[in-house]
PDB file of C-alpha atoms in Angstrom:
ATOM      1  CA  MET A   1     109.814 121.053 147.320  1.00 67.00           C
ATOM      2  CA  PRO A   2     107.124 118.398 147.138  1.00 69.00           C
ATOM      3  CA  GLY A   3     107.633 115.512 149.514  1.00 85.00           C
ATOM      4  CA  THR A   4     109.662 117.531 152.004  1.00 90.00           C
ATOM      5  CA  SER A   5     108.672 116.527 155.525  1.00 91.00           C
ATOM      6  CA  LYS A   6     107.822 118.905 158.329  1.00 88.00           C
ATOM      7  CA  ALA A   7     111.039 117.892 160.111  1.00 88.00           C
ATOM      8  CA  GLU A   8     113.072 118.691 156.996  1.00 93.00           C
ATOM      9  CA  TRP A   9     111.418 122.106 156.657  1.00 92.00           C
ATOM     10  CA  MET A  10     112.033 122.857 160.328  1.00 88.00           C
ATOM     11  CA  HIS A  11     115.719 122.030 159.786  1.00 90.00           C
ATOM     12  CA  ILE A  12     115.794 124.271 156.696  1.00 93.00           C
ATOM     13  CA  PHE A  13     114.231 127.177 158.645  1.00 91.00           C
ATOM     14  CA  ALA A  14     116.686 126.771 161.534  1.00 88.00           C
ATOM     15  CA  ASP A  15     119.636 126.495 159.147  1.00 92.00           C
ATOM     16  CA  GLN A  16     118.623 129.611 157.223  1.00 92.00           C
ATOM     17  CA  GLU A  17     118.202 131.604 160.441  1.00 88.00           C
ATOM     18  CA  SER A  18     121.616 130.513 161.743  1.00 92.00           C
ATOM     19  CA  ILE A  19     123.615 131.784 158.764  1.00 92.00           C
ATOM     20  CA  GLU A  20     124.087 135.277 157.439  1.00 87.00           C
ATOM     21  CA  LEU A  21     122.224 134.899 154.139  1.00 92.00           C
ATOM     22  CA  SER A  22     118.907 136.352 153.118  1.00 96.00           C
ATOM     23  CA  VAL A  23     116.083 133.914 152.457  1.00 96.00           C
ATOM     24  CA  SER A  24     116.497 134.559 148.743  1.00 97.00           C
ATOM     25  CA  GLN A  25     120.243 133.858 148.854  1.00 97.00           C
ATOM     26  CA  TYR A  26     119.746 130.740 150.981  1.00 97.00           C
ATOM     27  CA  CYS A  27     117.056 129.381 148.682  1.00 97.00           C
ATOM     28  CA  LYS A  28     119.144 129.975 145.575  1.00 98.00           C
ATOM     29  CA  LEU A  29     122.136 128.246 147.174  1.00 97.00           C
ATOM     30  CA  HIS A  30     120.031 125.208 148.138  1.00 97.00           C
ATOM     31  CA  GLY A  31     117.818 125.005 145.053  1.00 97.00           C
ATOM     32  CA  ILE A  32     114.620 125.984 146.861  1.00 96.00           C
ATOM     33  CA  SER A  33     112.166 128.466 145.415  1.00 96.00           C
ATOM     34  CA  ASP A  34     111.446 131.485 147.595  1.00 97.00           C
ATOM     35  CA  LYS A  35     107.741 130.773 147.186  1.00 97.00           C
ATOM     36  CA  ALA A  36     108.092 127.197 148.493  1.00 96.00           C
ATOM     37  CA  PHE A  37     110.133 128.433 151.461  1.00 96.00           C
ATOM     38  CA  TYR A  38     107.632 131.109 152.467  1.00 95.00           C
ATOM     39  CA  ASN A  39     104.607 128.854 151.870  1.00 95.00           C
ATOM     40  CA  ALA A  40     106.076 126.118 154.063  1.00 94.00           C
ATOM     41  CA  LYS A  41     107.147 128.577 156.740  1.00 91.00           C
ATOM     42  CA  SER A  42     103.650 130.045 156.862  1.00 90.00           C
ATOM     43  CA  ARG A  43     102.018 126.602 156.946  1.00 87.00           C
ATOM     44  CA  TYR A  44     104.239 125.203 159.700  1.00 86.00           C
ATOM     45  CA  LYS A  45     104.229 128.410 161.733  1.00 81.00           C
ATOM     46  CA  ARG A  46     100.418 128.231 161.869  1.00 74.00           C
ATOM     47  CA  ALA A  47     100.515 124.545 162.796  1.00 72.00           C
ATOM     48  CA  THR A  48     103.077 125.170 165.536  1.00 69.00           C
ATOM     49  CA  GLU A  49     101.102 128.095 166.964  1.00 70.00           C
ATOM     50  CA  GLU A  50      97.887 126.052 166.970  1.00 68.00           C
ATOM     51  CA  LEU A  51      99.626 123.195 168.735  1.00 62.00           C
ATOM     52  CA  MET A  52     101.039 125.536 171.386  1.00 67.00           C
ATOM     53  CA  LEU A  53      97.594 127.040 171.986  1.00 70.00           C
ATOM     54  CA  ALA A  54      96.143 123.564 172.462  1.00 71.00           C
ATOM     55  CA  TYR A  55      98.581 122.913 175.329  1.00 68.00           C
ATOM     56  CA  LYS A  56      97.816 126.134 177.221  1.00 62.00           C
TER      57      LYS A  56
END
């Protein structure tokens, strides 16, 4: 999903985790490719971890 902001992805991740659907089911329901979901989750997870390490 080109142009999707970090805040939007974070909302998508939280939404997916809060409902009882697999990532694949969630993505299909919301028109997101599984690949885009996992790529963004990996990218933002790394960024979040790096930020947390910087504040330790």
